[in-house]
Short mmCIF file of C-alpha atoms in Angstrom, two decimals:
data_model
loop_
_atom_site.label_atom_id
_atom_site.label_comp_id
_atom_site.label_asym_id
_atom_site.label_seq_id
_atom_site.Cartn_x
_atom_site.Cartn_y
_atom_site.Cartn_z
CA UNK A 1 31.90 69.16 29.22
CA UNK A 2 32.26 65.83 30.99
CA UNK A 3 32.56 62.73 28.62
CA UNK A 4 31.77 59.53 29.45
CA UNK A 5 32.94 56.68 27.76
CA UNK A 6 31.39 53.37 28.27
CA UNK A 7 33.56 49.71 27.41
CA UNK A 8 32.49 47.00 25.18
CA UNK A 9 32.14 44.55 28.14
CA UNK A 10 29.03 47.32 28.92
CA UNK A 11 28.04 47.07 25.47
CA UNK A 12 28.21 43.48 25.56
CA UNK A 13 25.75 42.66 28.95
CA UNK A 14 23.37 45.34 27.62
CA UNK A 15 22.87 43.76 23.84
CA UNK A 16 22.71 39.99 25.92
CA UNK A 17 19.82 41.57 28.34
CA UNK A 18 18.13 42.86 25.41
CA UNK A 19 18.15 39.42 23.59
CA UNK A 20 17.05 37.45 26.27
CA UNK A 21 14.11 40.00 27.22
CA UNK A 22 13.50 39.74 23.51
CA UNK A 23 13.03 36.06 23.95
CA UNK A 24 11.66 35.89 26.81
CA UNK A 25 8.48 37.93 25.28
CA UNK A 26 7.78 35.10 22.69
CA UNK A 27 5.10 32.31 24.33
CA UNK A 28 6.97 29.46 25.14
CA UNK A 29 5.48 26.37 24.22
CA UNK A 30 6.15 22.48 25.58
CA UNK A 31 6.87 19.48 23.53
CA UNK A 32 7.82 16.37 24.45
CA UNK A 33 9.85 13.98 22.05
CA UNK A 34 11.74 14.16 18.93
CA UNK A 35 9.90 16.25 16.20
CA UNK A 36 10.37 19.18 13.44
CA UNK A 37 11.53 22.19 13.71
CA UNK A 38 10.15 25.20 12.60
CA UNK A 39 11.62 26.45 9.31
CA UNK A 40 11.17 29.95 11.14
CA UNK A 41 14.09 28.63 13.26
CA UNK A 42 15.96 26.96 10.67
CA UNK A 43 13.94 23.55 10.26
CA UNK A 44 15.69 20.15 10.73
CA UNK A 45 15.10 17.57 13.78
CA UNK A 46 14.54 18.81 17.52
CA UNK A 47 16.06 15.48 18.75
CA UNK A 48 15.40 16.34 22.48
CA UNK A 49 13.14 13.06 23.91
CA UNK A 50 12.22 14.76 27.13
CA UNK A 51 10.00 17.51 28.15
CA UNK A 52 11.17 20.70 26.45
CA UNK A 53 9.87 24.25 25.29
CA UNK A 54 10.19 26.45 21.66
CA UNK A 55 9.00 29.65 21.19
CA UNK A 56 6.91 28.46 17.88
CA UNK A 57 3.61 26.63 18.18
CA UNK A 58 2.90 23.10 16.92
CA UNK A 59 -0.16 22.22 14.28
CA UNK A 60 -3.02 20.96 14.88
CA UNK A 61 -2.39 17.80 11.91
CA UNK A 62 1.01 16.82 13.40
CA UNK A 63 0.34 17.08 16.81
CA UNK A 64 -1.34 15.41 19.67
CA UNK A 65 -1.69 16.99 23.19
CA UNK A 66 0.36 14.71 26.01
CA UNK A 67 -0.71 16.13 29.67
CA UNK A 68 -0.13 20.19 27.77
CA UNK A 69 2.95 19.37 25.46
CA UNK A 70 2.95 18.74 21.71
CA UNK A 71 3.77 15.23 20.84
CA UNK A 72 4.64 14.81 17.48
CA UNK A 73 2.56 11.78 15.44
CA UNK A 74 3.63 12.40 11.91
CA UNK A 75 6.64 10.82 9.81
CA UNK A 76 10.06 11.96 11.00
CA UNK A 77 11.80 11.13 7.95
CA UNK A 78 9.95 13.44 5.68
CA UNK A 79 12.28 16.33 8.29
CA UNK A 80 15.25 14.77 7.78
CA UNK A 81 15.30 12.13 10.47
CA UNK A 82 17.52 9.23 10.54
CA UNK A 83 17.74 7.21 13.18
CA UNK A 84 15.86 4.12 14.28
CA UNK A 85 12.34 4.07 12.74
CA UNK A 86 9.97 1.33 11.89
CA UNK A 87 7.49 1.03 8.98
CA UNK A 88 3.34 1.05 9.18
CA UNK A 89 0.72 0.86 6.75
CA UNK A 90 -2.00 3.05 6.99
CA UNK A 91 -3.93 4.47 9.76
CA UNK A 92 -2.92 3.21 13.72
CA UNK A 93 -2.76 4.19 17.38
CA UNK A 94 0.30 5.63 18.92
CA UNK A 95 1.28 4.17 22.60
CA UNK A 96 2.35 7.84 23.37
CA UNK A 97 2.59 6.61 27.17
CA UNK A 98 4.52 4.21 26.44
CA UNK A 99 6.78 5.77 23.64
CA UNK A 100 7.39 9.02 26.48
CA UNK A 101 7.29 7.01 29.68
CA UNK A 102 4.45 8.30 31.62
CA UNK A 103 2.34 5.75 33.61
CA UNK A 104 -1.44 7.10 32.40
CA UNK A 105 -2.30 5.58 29.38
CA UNK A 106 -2.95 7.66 26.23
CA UNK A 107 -3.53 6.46 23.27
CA UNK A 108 -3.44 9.17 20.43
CA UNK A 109 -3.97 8.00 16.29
CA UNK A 110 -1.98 8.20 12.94
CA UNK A 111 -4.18 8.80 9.95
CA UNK A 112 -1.21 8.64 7.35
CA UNK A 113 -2.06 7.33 4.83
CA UNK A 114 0.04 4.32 3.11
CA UNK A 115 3.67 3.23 4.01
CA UNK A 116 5.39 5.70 6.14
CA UNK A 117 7.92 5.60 9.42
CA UNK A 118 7.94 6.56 12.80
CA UNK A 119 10.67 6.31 15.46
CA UNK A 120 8.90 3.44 17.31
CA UNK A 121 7.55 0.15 17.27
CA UNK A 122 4.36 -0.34 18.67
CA UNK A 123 3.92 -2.32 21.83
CA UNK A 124 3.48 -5.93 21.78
CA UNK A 125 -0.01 -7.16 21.39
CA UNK A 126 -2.76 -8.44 19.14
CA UNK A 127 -3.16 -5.08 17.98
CA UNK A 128 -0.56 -5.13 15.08
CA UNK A 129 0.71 -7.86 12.85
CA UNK A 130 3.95 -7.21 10.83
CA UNK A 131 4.27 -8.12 7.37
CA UNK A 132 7.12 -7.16 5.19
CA UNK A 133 8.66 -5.48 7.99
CA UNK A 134 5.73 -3.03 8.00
CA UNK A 135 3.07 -3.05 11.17
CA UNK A 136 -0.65 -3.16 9.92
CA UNK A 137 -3.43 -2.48 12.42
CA UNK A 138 -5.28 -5.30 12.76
CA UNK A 139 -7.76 -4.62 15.89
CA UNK A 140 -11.30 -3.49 16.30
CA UNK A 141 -11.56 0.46 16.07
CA UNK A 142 -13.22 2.31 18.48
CA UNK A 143 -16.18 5.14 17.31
CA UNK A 144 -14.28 8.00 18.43
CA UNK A 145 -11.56 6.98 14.97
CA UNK A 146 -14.31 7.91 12.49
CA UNK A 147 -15.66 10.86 14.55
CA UNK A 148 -12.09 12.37 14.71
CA UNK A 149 -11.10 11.50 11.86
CA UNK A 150 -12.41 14.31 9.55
CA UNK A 151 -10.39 16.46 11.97
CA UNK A 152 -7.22 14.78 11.22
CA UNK A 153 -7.16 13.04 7.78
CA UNK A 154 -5.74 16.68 6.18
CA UNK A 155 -2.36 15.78 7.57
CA UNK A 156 -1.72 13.83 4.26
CA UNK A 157 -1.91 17.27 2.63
CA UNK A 158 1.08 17.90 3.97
CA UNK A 159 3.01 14.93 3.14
CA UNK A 160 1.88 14.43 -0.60
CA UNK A 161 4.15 17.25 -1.96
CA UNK A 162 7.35 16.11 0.44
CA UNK A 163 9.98 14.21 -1.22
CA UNK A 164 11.79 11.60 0.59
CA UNK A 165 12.33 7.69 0.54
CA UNK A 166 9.25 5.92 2.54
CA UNK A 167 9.11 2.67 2.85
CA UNK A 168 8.40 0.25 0.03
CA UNK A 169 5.92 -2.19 1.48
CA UNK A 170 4.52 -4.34 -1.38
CA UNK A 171 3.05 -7.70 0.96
CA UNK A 172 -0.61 -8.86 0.74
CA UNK A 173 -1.87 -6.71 4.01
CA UNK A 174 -2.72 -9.80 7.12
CA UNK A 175 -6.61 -10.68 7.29
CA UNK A 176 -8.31 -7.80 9.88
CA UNK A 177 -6.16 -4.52 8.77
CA UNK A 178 -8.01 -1.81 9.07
CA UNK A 179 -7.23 -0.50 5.54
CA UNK A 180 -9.08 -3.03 3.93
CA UNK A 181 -12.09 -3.49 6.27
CA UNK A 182 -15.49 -2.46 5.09
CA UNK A 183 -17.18 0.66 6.91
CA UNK A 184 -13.38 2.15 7.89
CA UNK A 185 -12.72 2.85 3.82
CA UNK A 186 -10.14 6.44 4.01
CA UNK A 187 -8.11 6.72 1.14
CA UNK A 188 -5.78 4.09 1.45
CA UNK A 189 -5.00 1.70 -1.50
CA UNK A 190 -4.34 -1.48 -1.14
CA UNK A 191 -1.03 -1.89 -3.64
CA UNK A 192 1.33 -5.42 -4.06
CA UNK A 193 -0.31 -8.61 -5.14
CA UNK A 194 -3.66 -9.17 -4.76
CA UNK A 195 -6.57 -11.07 -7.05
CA UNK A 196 -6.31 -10.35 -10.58
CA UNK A 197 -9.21 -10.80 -12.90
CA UNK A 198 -8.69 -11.03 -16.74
CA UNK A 199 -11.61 -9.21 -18.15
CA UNK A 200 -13.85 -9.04 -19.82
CA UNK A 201 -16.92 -8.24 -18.29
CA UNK A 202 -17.84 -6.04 -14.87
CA UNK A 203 -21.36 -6.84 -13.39
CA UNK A 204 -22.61 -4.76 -10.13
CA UNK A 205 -25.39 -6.51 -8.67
CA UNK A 206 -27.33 -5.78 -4.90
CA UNK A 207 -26.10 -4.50 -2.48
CA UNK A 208 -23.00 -6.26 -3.57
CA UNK A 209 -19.96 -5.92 -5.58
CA UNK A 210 -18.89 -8.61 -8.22
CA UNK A 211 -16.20 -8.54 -10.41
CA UNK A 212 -16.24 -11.02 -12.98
CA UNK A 213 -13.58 -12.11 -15.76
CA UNK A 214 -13.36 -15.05 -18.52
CA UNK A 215 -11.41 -16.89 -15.75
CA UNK A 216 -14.53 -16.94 -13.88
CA UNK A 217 -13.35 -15.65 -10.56
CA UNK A 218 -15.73 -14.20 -8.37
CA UNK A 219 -15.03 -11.47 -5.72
CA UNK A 220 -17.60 -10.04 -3.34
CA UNK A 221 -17.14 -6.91 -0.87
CA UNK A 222 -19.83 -5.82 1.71
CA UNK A 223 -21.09 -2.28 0.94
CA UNK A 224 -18.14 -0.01 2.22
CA UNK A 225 -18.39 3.73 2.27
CA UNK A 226 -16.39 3.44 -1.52
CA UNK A 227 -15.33 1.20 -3.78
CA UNK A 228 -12.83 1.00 -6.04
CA UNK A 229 -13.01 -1.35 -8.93
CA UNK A 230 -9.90 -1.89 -11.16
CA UNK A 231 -9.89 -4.78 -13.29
CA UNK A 232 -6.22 -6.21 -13.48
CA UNK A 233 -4.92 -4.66 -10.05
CA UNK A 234 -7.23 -6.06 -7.50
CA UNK A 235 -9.57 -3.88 -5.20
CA UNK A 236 -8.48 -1.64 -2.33
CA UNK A 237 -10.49 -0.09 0.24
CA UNK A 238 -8.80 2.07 2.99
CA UNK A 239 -9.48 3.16 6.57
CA UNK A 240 -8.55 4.43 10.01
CA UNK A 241 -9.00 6.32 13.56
CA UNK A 242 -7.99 7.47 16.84
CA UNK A 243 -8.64 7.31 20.72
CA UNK A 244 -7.02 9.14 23.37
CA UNK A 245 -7.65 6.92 27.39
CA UNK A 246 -11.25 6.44 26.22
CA UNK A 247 -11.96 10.15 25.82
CA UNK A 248 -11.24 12.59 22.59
CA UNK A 249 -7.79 14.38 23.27
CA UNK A 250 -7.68 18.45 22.73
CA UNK A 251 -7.08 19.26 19.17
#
């Protein structure tokens, strides 16, 4: 009988041609950016700026769609991220045309919640004012924020039970953020200093909120979606939203 005997460098190119056909069966899908990895393939940072494919999809939360790649709009840090990054407080739009470099503008939103990083600053303009180092939204929101929001506010889900240093930002929040504007109320607490009143005493009256202490100081809020009363920390009220060129982005 004839034997054959076949060489490792055989071996070798026919275990490669397997892997690659291997891989080359998994959908391959586009991001654009830095963002997480999957902890399927070992988690960490994808630090890659540019255009780029994984074979593991993105979620829905985390994600926005950029002309059919993932663009990341959550906090980097919380993955392990640590290079440049600037601070925001609460809810804001994301540039993503101008943080990739594409001419047509599209504007995606962040509904974080509270202090948290991303890796960019957002463009100059009326729409943010910094305080404490952090940026606070300070422009008018467009409809399509509260419409999508219900679609996107879940992300904090995913952020509560992560451990990791986010920014302290403690500042009274400039006149016109968004977290603190009536009809935009989301969860977001206004913390730091703010008016203190030294009971006793807490009248509602109207359609109007007035909290009223021995010092005599009056406060009055227009009829938000909820209010929170706390007598010796001040009231917060939270908000956000998110546009994408004028029309909703895919989910």
């Amino acid at each position: 009988m004839r034997k054959i005997s076949i060489g490792w460098p055989t071996i070798l190119v026919a275990t490669l041609g397997f892997q690659a056909t291997a891989a080359a069966d998994k959908r391959q899908v586009r991001y654009v950016n830095i963002h997480p990895v999957a902890k399927s393939d070992g988690g960490g940072m994808c630090q890659i700026e540019g255009p780029h494919v994984h074979v593991y999809e993105a979620d829905k939360l985390q994600y926005r769609d950029h002309h059919g790649a993932n663009f990341f709009v959550g906090d980097p840090v919380a993955y392990g991220y640590d290079g440049p990054k600037k601070s925001y407080k609460g809810h804001h739009p994301i540039h993503v045309h101008a943080v990739v470099g594409t001419p047509e503008p599209d504007v995606e939103f962040c509904y974080l919640d509270g202090a948290h990083f991303h890796a960019f600053a957002p463009p100059p303009g009326p729409e943010f004012q910094v305080a404490g180092d952090a940026h606070f939204y300070v422009a008018e929101p467009p409809p399509v924020y509260l419409e999508a929001r219900p679609a996107f506010i879940g992300i904090n889900a995913i952020y509560t039970p992560i451990v990791y240093t986010r920014p302290r930002v403690i500042v009274e929040p400039p006149v016109g953020w968004i977290g603190i504007r009536a009809g935009f109320g989301g969860g977001v607490h206004v913390g730091g200093p703010g008016v203190v009143v030294a009971t006793p005493g807490v009248f509602v009256k109207g359609p109007k909120v007035k909290v009223k202490g021995s010092i005599g100081v009056g406060i009055y809020v227009p009829p938000p979606p909820s209010i929170n009363v706390n007598i010796g920390v001040g009231i917060g009220v939270g908000g956000g939203y998110k546009v994408k060129g004028g029309k909703r982005g895919r989910r």
